[in-house]
């Protein structure tokens, strides 16, 4: 069964450093998403991406975050200058459809980011 | 934005017991999913259920979209069912706070 993959599974970085989290969505899916979950809290939507553009973003997704689909398979989340409060599990998801159509999202296993 | 409330927040069961988890949402939605977060933090898709009823083994779910709630039923619970159960709604997947289920042997 096709699945969303994420690398690395765990990333440790120092405050102020840039990190790139990588995701490979399911191959025929058109919509891509990033979510984060701070330890012990609920999962929060960050951004959705379609047709090489951000389609929606939350208030969390500020100027330090950016997303990119650098090639036909990868989808990345970049955090420019990490802060301690960016420590969280980051989930990538993809769906075949999106927008006003109902869609089932498939989640990757997550990348645990630890900022020291 | 849409509000999602899950109840109960915590649930402790003996192995073999049945349980019902509830998800209420504040507006009409075109997408609702139930997830199980396992001890390793992975989100496991349980059901995609914007309306109607579905069953998968010991688990089943019902969404009554007109009344803005969904229920997840777990029958004959096992220790491996322990973890946090989340519902999420709408295209930007607003998650509830989850129900933490502990199944004791």
JSON list of N, CA and C in Angstrom, two decimals, chain A residues 33-102:
[
{"chain": "A", "resi": 33, "resn": "UNK", "atom": "N", "xyz": [0.53, 18.71, 2.82]},
{"chain": "A", "resi": 33, "resn": "UNK", "atom": "CA", "xyz": [0.28, 19.43, 4.07]},
{"chain": "A", "resi": 33, "resn": "UNK", "atom": "C", "xyz": [1.43, 19.21, 5.05]},
{"chain": "A", "resi": 34, "resn": "UNK", "atom": "N", "xyz": [1.61, 20.20, 5.92]},
{"chain": "A", "resi": 34, "resn": "UNK", "atom": "CA", "xyz": [2.48, 20.03, 7.08]},
{"chain": "A", "resi": 34, "resn": "UNK", "atom": "C", "xyz": [1.68, 20.37, 8.34]},
{"chain": "A", "resi": 35, "resn": "UNK", "atom": "N", "xyz": [1.92, 19.56, 9.37]},
{"chain": "A", "resi": 35, "resn": "UNK", "atom": "CA", "xyz": [1.32, 19.76, 10.68]},
{"chain": "A", "resi": 35, "resn": "UNK", "atom": "C", "xyz": [2.43, 19.65, 11.72]},
{"chain": "A", "resi": 36, "resn": "UNK", "atom": "N", "xyz": [2.18, 20.20, 12.90]},
{"chain": "A", "resi": 36, "resn": "UNK", "atom": "CA", "xyz": [3.13, 19.97, 13.97]},
{"chain": "A", "resi": 36, "resn": "UNK", "atom": "C", "xyz": [2.36, 19.60, 15.25]},
{"chain": "A", "resi": 37, "resn": "UNK", "atom": "N", "xyz": [3.07, 18.90, 16.12]},
{"chain": "A", "resi": 37, "resn": "UNK", "atom": "CA", "xyz": [2.50, 18.52, 17.41]},
{"chain": "A", "resi": 37, "resn": "UNK", "atom": "C", "xyz": [3.57, 18.72, 18.48]},
{"chain": "A", "resi": 38, "resn": "UNK", "atom": "N", "xyz": [3.36, 19.75, 19.28]},
{"chain": "A", "resi": 38, "resn": "UNK", "atom": "CA", "xyz": [4.23, 19.94, 20.44]},
{"chain": "A", "resi": 38, "resn": "UNK", "atom": "C", "xyz": [3.91, 18.84, 21.44]},
{"chain": "A", "resi": 39, "resn": "UNK", "atom": "N", "xyz": [4.93, 18.36, 22.12]},
{"chain": "A", "resi": 39, "resn": "UNK", "atom": "CA", "xyz": [4.78, 17.21, 23.01]},
{"chain": "A", "resi": 39, "resn": "UNK", "atom": "C", "xyz": [3.62, 17.39, 23.97]},
{"chain": "A", "resi": 40, "resn": "UNK", "atom": "N", "xyz": [2.71, 16.42, 23.97]},
{"chain": "A", "resi": 40, "resn": "UNK", "atom": "CA", "xyz": [1.59, 16.43, 24.90]},
{"chain": "A", "resi": 40, "resn": "UNK", "atom": "C", "xyz": [0.41, 17.28, 24.45]},
{"chain": "A", "resi": 41, "resn": "UNK", "atom": "N", "xyz": [0.52, 17.89, 23.27]},
{"chain": "A", "resi": 41, "resn": "UNK", "atom": "CA", "xyz": [-0.56, 18.76, 22.81]},
{"chain": "A", "resi": 41, "resn": "UNK", "atom": "C", "xyz": [-1.21, 18.16, 21.55]},
{"chain": "A", "resi": 42, "resn": "UNK", "atom": "N", "xyz": [-2.19, 18.88, 21.04]},
{"chain": "A", "resi": 42, "resn": "UNK", "atom": "CA", "xyz": [-2.88, 18.36, 19.86]},
{"chain": "A", "resi": 42, "resn": "UNK", "atom": "C", "xyz": [-2.11, 18.72, 18.60]},
{"chain": "A", "resi": 43, "resn": "UNK", "atom": "N", "xyz": [-2.48, 18.07, 17.53]},
{"chain": "A", "resi": 43, "resn": "UNK", "atom": "CA", "xyz": [-1.85, 18.29, 16.23]},
{"chain": "A", "resi": 43, "resn": "UNK", "atom": "C", "xyz": [-2.40, 19.60, 15.65]},
{"chain": "A", "resi": 44, "resn": "UNK", "atom": "N", "xyz": [-1.50, 20.42, 15.11]},
{"chain": "A", "resi": 44, "resn": "UNK", "atom": "CA", "xyz": [-1.88, 21.73, 14.59]},
{"chain": "A", "resi": 44, "resn": "UNK", "atom": "C", "xyz": [-1.53, 21.85, 13.11]},
{"chain": "A", "resi": 45, "resn": "UNK", "atom": "N", "xyz": [-2.46, 22.36, 12.34]},
{"chain": "A", "resi": 45, "resn": "UNK", "atom": "CA", "xyz": [-2.24, 22.58, 10.92]},
{"chain": "A", "resi": 45, "resn": "UNK", "atom": "C", "xyz": [-1.24, 23.72, 10.72]},
{"chain": "A", "resi": 46, "resn": "UNK", "atom": "N", "xyz": [-0.30, 23.53, 9.81]},
{"chain": "A", "resi": 46, "resn": "UNK", "atom": "CA", "xyz": [0.64, 24.60, 9.45]},
{"chain": "A", "resi": 46, "resn": "UNK", "atom": "C", "xyz": [0.31, 25.17, 8.07]},
{"chain": "A", "resi": 47, "resn": "UNK", "atom": "N", "xyz": [0.27, 24.30, 7.05]},
{"chain": "A", "resi": 47, "resn": "UNK", "atom": "CA", "xyz": [0.19, 24.81, 5.69]},
{"chain": "A", "resi": 47, "resn": "UNK", "atom": "C", "xyz": [-0.31, 23.71, 4.75]},
{"chain": "A", "resi": 48, "resn": "UNK", "atom": "N", "xyz": [-1.01, 24.14, 3.70]},
{"chain": "A", "resi": 48, "resn": "UNK", "atom": "CA", "xyz": [-1.37, 23.23, 2.62]},
{"chain": "A", "resi": 48, "resn": "UNK", "atom": "C", "xyz": [-0.80, 23.77, 1.32]},
{"chain": "A", "resi": 49, "resn": "UNK", "atom": "N", "xyz": [-0.55, 22.88, 0.38]},
{"chain": "A", "resi": 49, "resn": "UNK", "atom": "CA", "xyz": [0.21, 23.23, -0.83]},
{"chain": "A", "resi": 49, "resn": "UNK", "atom": "C", "xyz": [-0.40, 22.50, -2.00]},
{"chain": "A", "resi": 50, "resn": "UNK", "atom": "N", "xyz": [-0.67, 23.25, -3.07]},
{"chain": "A", "resi": 50, "resn": "UNK", "atom": "CA", "xyz": [-1.26, 22.64, -4.26]},
{"chain": "A", "resi": 50, "resn": "UNK", "atom": "C", "xyz": [-0.77, 23.40, -5.49]},
{"chain": "A", "resi": 51, "resn": "UNK", "atom": "N", "xyz": [-0.43, 22.67, -6.51]},
{"chain": "A", "resi": 51, "resn": "UNK", "atom": "CA", "xyz": [-0.04, 23.29, -7.78]},
{"chain": "A", "resi": 51, "resn": "UNK", "atom": "C", "xyz": [1.12, 24.27, -7.58]},
{"chain": "A", "resi": 52, "resn": "UNK", "atom": "N", "xyz": [2.07, 23.86, -6.77]},
{"chain": "A", "resi": 52, "resn": "UNK", "atom": "CA", "xyz": [3.28, 24.64, -6.49]},
{"chain": "A", "resi": 52, "resn": "UNK", "atom": "C", "xyz": [3.03, 25.97, -5.79]},
{"chain": "A", "resi": 53, "resn": "UNK", "atom": "N", "xyz": [1.92, 26.02, -5.09]},
{"chain": "A", "resi": 53, "resn": "UNK", "atom": "CA", "xyz": [1.62, 27.24, -4.33]},
{"chain": "A", "resi": 53, "resn": "UNK", "atom": "C", "xyz": [1.04, 26.88, -2.98]},
{"chain": "A", "resi": 54, "resn": "UNK", "atom": "N", "xyz": [1.25, 27.77, -2.01]},
{"chain": "A", "resi": 54, "resn": "UNK", "atom": "CA", "xyz": [0.56, 27.62, -0.73]},
{"chain": "A", "resi": 54, "resn": "UNK", "atom": "C", "xyz": [-0.91, 27.93, -0.95]},
{"chain": "A", "resi": 55, "resn": "UNK", "atom": "N", "xyz": [-1.79, 27.01, -0.53]},
{"chain": "A", "resi": 55, "resn": "UNK", "atom": "CA", "xyz": [-3.22, 27.27, -0.67]},
{"chain": "A", "resi": 55, "resn": "UNK", "atom": "C", "xyz": [-3.84, 27.79, 0.61]},
{"chain": "A", "resi": 56, "resn": "UNK", "atom": "N", "xyz": [-3.35, 27.31, 1.75]},
{"chain": "A", "resi": 56, "resn": "UNK", "atom": "CA", "xyz": [-3.80, 27.83, 3.04]},
{"chain": "A", "resi": 56, "resn": "UNK", "atom": "C", "xyz": [-2.64, 27.75, 4.03]},
{"chain": "A", "resi": 57, "resn": "UNK", "atom": "N", "xyz": [-2.63, 28.65, 4.98]},
{"chain": "A", "resi": 57, "resn": "UNK", "atom": "CA", "xyz": [-1.64, 28.56, 6.05]},
{"chain": "A", "resi": 57, "resn": "UNK", "atom": "C", "xyz": [-2.26, 29.07, 7.34]},
{"chain": "A", "resi": 58, "resn": "UNK", "atom": "N", "xyz": [-1.74, 28.57, 8.44]},
{"chain": "A", "resi": 58, "resn": "UNK", "atom": "CA", "xyz": [-2.24, 29.00, 9.74]},
{"chain": "A", "resi": 58, "resn": "UNK", "atom": "C", "xyz": [-1.39, 30.16, 10.26]},
{"chain": "A", "resi": 59, "resn": "UNK", "atom": "N", "xyz": [-1.85, 30.69, 11.39]},
{"chain": "A", "resi": 59, "resn": "UNK", "atom": "CA", "xyz": [-1.12, 31.80, 12.00]},
{"chain": "A", "resi": 59, "resn": "UNK", "atom": "C", "xyz": [0.25, 31.36, 12.53]},
{"chain": "A", "resi": 60, "resn": "UNK", "atom": "N", "xyz": [0.42, 30.06, 12.70]},
{"chain": "A", "resi": 60, "resn": "UNK", "atom": "CA", "xyz": [1.70, 29.54, 13.16]},
{"chain": "A", "resi": 60, "resn": "UNK", "atom": "C", "xyz": [2.75, 29.67, 12.05]},
{"chain": "A", "resi": 61, "resn": "UNK", "atom": "N", "xyz": [2.32, 29.54, 10.83]},
{"chain": "A", "resi": 61, "resn": "UNK", "atom": "CA", "xyz": [3.21, 29.49, 9.67]},
{"chain": "A", "resi": 61, "resn": "UNK", "atom": "C", "xyz": [3.65, 30.92, 9.35]},
{"chain": "A", "resi": 62, "resn": "UNK", "atom": "N", "xyz": [4.65, 31.40, 10.10]},
{"chain": "A", "resi": 62, "resn": "UNK", "atom": "CA", "xyz": [5.11, 32.78, 9.88]},
{"chain": "A", "resi": 62, "resn": "UNK", "atom": "C", "xyz": [6.32, 32.79, 8.95]},
{"chain": "A", "resi": 63, "resn": "UNK", "atom": "N", "xyz": [7.00, 33.92, 8.90]},
{"chain": "A", "resi": 63, "resn": "UNK", "atom": "CA", "xyz": [8.07, 34.11, 7.91]},
{"chain": "A", "resi": 63, "resn": "UNK", "atom": "C", "xyz": [9.26, 33.19, 8.10]},
{"chain": "A", "resi": 64, "resn": "UNK", "atom": "N", "xyz": [9.38, 32.55, 9.24]},
{"chain": "A", "resi": 64, "resn": "UNK", "atom": "CA", "xyz": [10.52, 31.65, 9.41]},
{"chain": "A", "resi": 64, "resn": "UNK", "atom": "C", "xyz": [10.30, 30.30, 8.74]},
{"chain": "A", "resi": 65, "resn": "UNK", "atom": "N", "xyz": [9.07, 30.05, 8.32]},
{"chain": "A", "resi": 65, "resn": "UNK", "atom": "CA", "xyz": [8.75, 28.79, 7.67]},
{"chain": "A", "resi": 65, "resn": "UNK", "atom": "C", "xyz": [8.62, 28.99, 6.17]},
{"chain": "A", "resi": 66, "resn": "UNK", "atom": "N", "xyz": [8.99, 27.98, 5.42]},
{"chain": "A", "resi": 66, "resn": "UNK", "atom": "CA", "xyz": [8.73, 27.98, 3.99]},
{"chain": "A", "resi": 66, "resn": "UNK", "atom": "C", "xyz": [8.57, 26.53, 3.53]},
{"chain": "A", "resi": 67, "resn": "UNK", "atom": "N", "xyz": [7.84, 26.35, 2.44]},
{"chain": "A", "resi": 67, "resn": "UNK", "atom": "CA", "xyz": [7.65, 25.02, 1.87]},
{"chain": "A", "resi": 67, "resn": "UNK", "atom": "C", "xyz": [8.02, 25.05, 0.41]},
{"chain": "A", "resi": 68, "resn": "UNK", "atom": "N", "xyz": [8.40, 23.87, -0.08]},
{"chain": "A", "resi": 68, "resn": "UNK", "atom": "CA", "xyz": [8.85, 23.80, -1.46]},
{"chain": "A", "resi": 68, "resn": "UNK", "atom": "C", "xyz": [8.64, 22.38, -1.97]},
{"chain": "A", "resi": 69, "resn": "UNK", "atom": "N", "xyz": [8.36, 22.30, -3.26]},
{"chain": "A", "resi": 69, "resn": "UNK", "atom": "CA", "xyz": [8.36, 20.99, -3.92]},
{"chain": "A", "resi": 69, "resn": "UNK", "atom": "C", "xyz": [9.49, 21.07, -4.95]},
{"chain": "A", "resi": 70, "resn": "UNK", "atom": "N", "xyz": [10.70, 20.72, -4.54]},
{"chain": "A", "resi": 70, "resn": "UNK", "atom": "CA", "xyz": [11.88, 20.96, -5.39]},
{"chain": "A", "resi": 70, "resn": "UNK", "atom": "C", "xyz": [11.94, 20.06, -6.63]},
{"chain": "A", "resi": 71, "resn": "UNK", "atom": "N", "xyz": [11.24, 18.95, -6.58]},
{"chain": "A", "resi": 71, "resn": "UNK", "atom": "CA", "xyz": [11.23, 18.05, -7.73]},
{"chain": "A", "resi": 71, "resn": "UNK", "atom": "C", "xyz": [9.88, 17.34, -7.75]},
{"chain": "A", "resi": 72, "resn": "UNK", "atom": "N", "xyz": [9.76, 16.31, -8.56]},
{"chain": "A", "resi": 72, "resn": "UNK", "atom": "CA", "xyz": [8.47, 15.66, -8.72]},
{"chain": "A", "resi": 72, "resn": "UNK", "atom": "C", "xyz": [8.04, 14.78, -7.57]},
{"chain": "A", "resi": 73, "resn": "UNK", "atom": "N", "xyz": [8.94, 14.57, -6.59]},
{"chain": "A", "resi": 73, "resn": "UNK", "atom": "CA", "xyz": [8.57, 13.64, -5.54]},
{"chain": "A", "resi": 73, "resn": "UNK", "atom": "C", "xyz": [8.68, 14.22, -4.13]},
{"chain": "A", "resi": 74, "resn": "UNK", "atom": "N", "xyz": [9.61, 15.11, -3.88]},
{"chain": "A", "resi": 74, "resn": "UNK", "atom": "CA", "xyz": [9.83, 15.60, -2.53]},
{"chain": "A", "resi": 74, "resn": "UNK", "atom": "C", "xyz": [9.00, 16.83, -2.21]},
{"chain": "A", "resi": 75, "resn": "UNK", "atom": "N", "xyz": [8.69, 16.96, -0.94]},
{"chain": "A", "resi": 75, "resn": "UNK", "atom": "CA", "xyz": [7.98, 18.14, -0.41]},
{"chain": "A", "resi": 75, "resn": "UNK", "atom": "C", "xyz": [8.69, 18.49, 0.88]},
{"chain": "A", "resi": 76, "resn": "UNK", "atom": "N", "xyz": [9.18, 19.74, 0.99]},
{"chain": "A", "resi": 76, "resn": "UNK", "atom": "CA", "xyz": [10.03, 20.07, 2.13]},
{"chain": "A", "resi": 76, "resn": "UNK", "atom": "C", "xyz": [9.44, 21.20, 2.96]},
{"chain": "A", "resi": 77, "resn": "UNK", "atom": "N", "xyz": [9.78, 21.19, 4.24]},
{"chain": "A", "resi": 77, "resn": "UNK", "atom": "CA", "xyz": [9.47, 22.28, 5.16]},
{"chain": "A", "resi": 77, "resn": "UNK", "atom": "C", "xyz": [10.80, 22.80, 5.68]},
{"chain": "A", "resi": 78, "resn": "UNK", "atom": "N", "xyz": [11.02, 24.09, 5.49]},
{"chain": "A", "resi": 78, "resn": "UNK", "atom": "CA", "xyz": [12.25, 24.71, 5.97]},
{"chain": "A", "resi": 78, "resn": "UNK", "atom": "C", "xyz": [11.90, 25.65, 7.12]},
{"chain": "A", "resi": 79, "resn": "UNK", "atom": "N", "xyz": [12.69, 25.54, 8.17]},
{"chain": "A", "resi": 79, "resn": "UNK", "atom": "CA", "xyz": [12.59, 26.48, 9.28]},
{"chain": "A", "resi": 79, "resn": "UNK", "atom": "C", "xyz": [13.90, 27.25, 9.29]},
{"chain": "A", "resi": 80, "resn": "UNK", "atom": "N", "xyz": [13.81, 28.55, 9.08]},
{"chain": "A", "resi": 80, "resn": "UNK", "atom": "CA", "xyz": [15.02, 29.34, 8.79]},
{"chain": "A", "resi": 80, "resn": "UNK", "atom": "C", "xyz": [15.92, 29.51, 10.00]},
{"chain": "A", "resi": 81, "resn": "UNK", "atom": "N", "xyz": [15.41, 29.88, 11.09]},
{"chain": "A", "resi": 81, "resn": "UNK", "atom": "CA", "xyz": [16.22, 30.15, 12.28]},
{"chain": "A", "resi": 81, "resn": "UNK", "atom": "C", "xyz": [15.46, 29.55, 13.46]},
{"chain": "A", "resi": 82, "resn": "UNK", "atom": "N", "xyz": [15.84, 28.33, 13.82]},
{"chain": "A", "resi": 82, "resn": "UNK", "atom": "CA", "xyz": [15.03, 27.59, 14.79]},
{"chain": "A", "resi": 82, "resn": "UNK", "atom": "C", "xyz": [15.08, 28.21, 16.17]},
{"chain": "A", "resi": 83, "resn": "UNK", "atom": "N", "xyz": [13.94, 28.07, 16.86]},
{"chain": "A", "resi": 83, "resn": "UNK", "atom": "CA", "xyz": [13.82, 28.52, 18.25]},
{"chain": "A", "resi": 83, "resn": "UNK", "atom": "C", "xyz": [13.52, 27.30, 19.11]},
{"chain": "A", "resi": 84, "resn": "UNK", "atom": "N", "xyz": [13.71, 27.46, 20.40]},
{"chain": "A", "resi": 84, "resn": "UNK", "atom": "CA", "xyz": [13.43, 26.34, 21.31]},
{"chain": "A", "resi": 84, "resn": "UNK", "atom": "C", "xyz": [11.99, 25.85, 21.16]},
{"chain": "A", "resi": 85, "resn": "UNK", "atom": "N", "xyz": [11.08, 26.81, 20.96]},
{"chain": "A", "resi": 85, "resn": "UNK", "atom": "CA", "xyz": [9.66, 26.44, 20.88]},
{"chain": "A", "resi": 85, "resn": "UNK", "atom": "C", "xyz": [9.27, 25.76, 19.57]},
{"chain": "A", "resi": 86, "resn": "UNK", "atom": "N", "xyz": [10.22, 25.63, 18.64]},
{"chain": "A", "resi": 86, "resn": "UNK", "atom": "CA", "xyz": [9.96, 24.86, 17.43]},
{"chain": "A", "resi": 86, "resn": "UNK", "atom": "C", "xyz": [10.12, 23.36, 17.66]},
{"chain": "A", "resi": 87, "resn": "UNK", "atom": "N", "xyz": [10.60, 22.98, 18.82]},
{"chain": "A", "resi": 87, "resn": "UNK", "atom": "CA", "xyz": [10.73, 21.56, 19.13]},
{"chain": "A", "resi": 87, "resn": "UNK", "atom": "C", "xyz": [9.35, 20.92, 19.12]},
{"chain": "A", "resi": 88, "resn": "UNK", "atom": "N", "xyz": [9.18, 19.91, 18.29]},
{"chain": "A", "resi": 88, "resn": "UNK", "atom": "CA", "xyz": [7.87, 19.30, 18.09]},
{"chain": "A", "resi": 88, "resn": "UNK", "atom": "C", "xyz": [8.02, 18.12, 17.15]},
{"chain": "A", "resi": 89, "resn": "UNK", "atom": "N", "xyz": [6.94, 17.38, 17.00]},
{"chain": "A", "resi": 89, "resn": "UNK", "atom": "CA", "xyz": [6.85, 16.38, 15.94]},
{"chain": "A", "resi": 89, "resn": "UNK", "atom": "C", "xyz": [6.21, 17.06, 14.74]},
{"chain": "A", "resi": 90, "resn": "UNK", "atom": "N", "xyz": [6.82, 16.91, 13.58]},
{"chain": "A", "resi": 90, "resn": "UNK", "atom": "CA", "xyz": [6.28, 17.50, 12.36]},
{"chain": "A", "resi": 90, "resn": "UNK", "atom": "C", "xyz": [5.79, 16.38, 11.45]},
{"chain": "A", "resi": 91, "resn": "UNK", "atom": "N", "xyz": [4.52, 16.48, 11.08]},
{"chain": "A", "resi": 91, "resn": "UNK", "atom": "CA", "xyz": [3.90, 15.48, 10.21]},
{"chain": "A", "resi": 91, "resn": "UNK", "atom": "C", "xyz": [3.65, 16.07, 8.83]},
{"chain": "A", "resi": 92, "resn": "UNK", "atom": "N", "xyz": [3.97, 15.29, 7.83]},
{"chain": "A", "resi": 92, "resn": "UNK", "atom": "CA", "xyz": [3.60, 15.60, 6.46]},
{"chain": "A", "resi": 92, "resn": "UNK", "atom": "C", "xyz": [2.38, 14.74, 6.11]},
{"chain": "A", "resi": 93, "resn": "UNK", "atom": "N", "xyz": [1.52, 15.27, 5.26]},
{"chain": "A", "resi": 93, "resn": "UNK", "atom": "CA", "xyz": [0.36, 14.49, 4.81]},
{"chain": "A", "resi": 93, "resn": "UNK", "atom": "C", "xyz": [0.10, 14.82, 3.34]},
{"chain": "A", "resi": 94, "resn": "UNK", "atom": "N", "xyz": [-0.59, 13.93, 2.68]},
{"chain": "A", "resi": 94, "resn": "UNK", "atom": "CA", "xyz": [-0.99, 14.20, 1.30]},
{"chain": "A", "resi": 94, "resn": "UNK", "atom": "C", "xyz": [-2.39, 13.66, 1.06]},
{"chain": "A", "resi": 95, "resn": "UNK", "atom": "N", "xyz": [-3.05, 14.24, 0.06]},
{"chain": "A", "resi": 95, "resn": "UNK", "atom": "CA", "xyz": [-4.38, 13.76, -0.33]},
{"chain": "A", "resi": 95, "resn": "UNK", "atom": "C", "xyz": [-4.51, 13.86, -1.84]},
{"chain": "A", "resi": 96, "resn": "UNK", "atom": "N", "xyz": [-5.39, 13.02, -2.36]},
{"chain": "A", "resi": 96, "resn": "UNK", "atom": "CA", "xyz": [-5.58, 13.00, -3.81]},
{"chain": "A", "resi": 96, "resn": "UNK", "atom": "C", "xyz": [-6.27, 14.29, -4.27]},
{"chain": "A", "resi": 97, "resn": "UNK", "atom": "N", "xyz": [-7.27, 14.69, -3.48]},
{"chain": "A", "resi": 97, "resn": "UNK", "atom": "CA", "xyz": [-8.01, 15.91, -3.79]},
{"chain": "A", "resi": 97, "resn": "UNK", "atom": "C", "xyz": [-7.95, 16.83, -2.60]},
{"chain": "A", "resi": 98, "resn": "UNK", "atom": "N", "xyz": [-8.47, 18.04, -2.76]},
{"chain": "A", "resi": 98, "resn": "UNK", "atom": "CA", "xyz": [-8.52, 18.97, -1.65]},
{"chain": "A", "resi": 98, "resn": "UNK", "atom": "C", "xyz": [-9.48, 20.08, -1.99]},
{"chain": "A", "resi": 99, "resn": "UNK", "atom": "N", "xyz": [-9.25, 21.25, -1.40]},
{"chain": "A", "resi": 99, "resn": "UNK", "atom": "CA", "xyz": [-10.13, 22.37, -1.67]},
{"chain": "A", "resi": 99, "resn": "UNK", "atom": "C", "xyz": [-11.54, 22.07, -1.18]},
{"chain": "A", "resi": 100, "resn": "UNK", "atom": "N", "xyz": [-12.51, 22.32, -2.00]},
{"chain": "A", "resi": 100, "resn": "UNK", "atom": "CA", "xyz": [-13.90, 22.15, -1.59]},
{"chain": "A", "resi": 100, "resn": "UNK", "atom": "C", "xyz": [-14.35, 20.69, -1.67]},
{"chain": "A", "resi": 101, "resn": "UNK", "atom": "N", "xyz": [-13.53, 19.83, -2.27]},
{"chain": "A", "resi": 101, "resn": "UNK", "atom": "CA", "xyz": [-13.91, 18.43, -2.32]},
{"chain": "A", "resi": 101, "resn": "UNK", "atom": "C", "xyz": [-13.47, 17.73, -1.05]},
{"chain": "A", "resi": 102, "resn": "UNK", "atom": "N", "xyz": [-14.28, 16.81, -0.62]},
{"chain": "A", "resi": 102, "resn": "UNK", "atom": "CA", "xyz": [-13.87, 16.04, 0.55]},
{"chain": "A", "resi": 102, "resn": "UNK", "atom": "C", "xyz": [-12.66, 15.20, 0.18]}
]
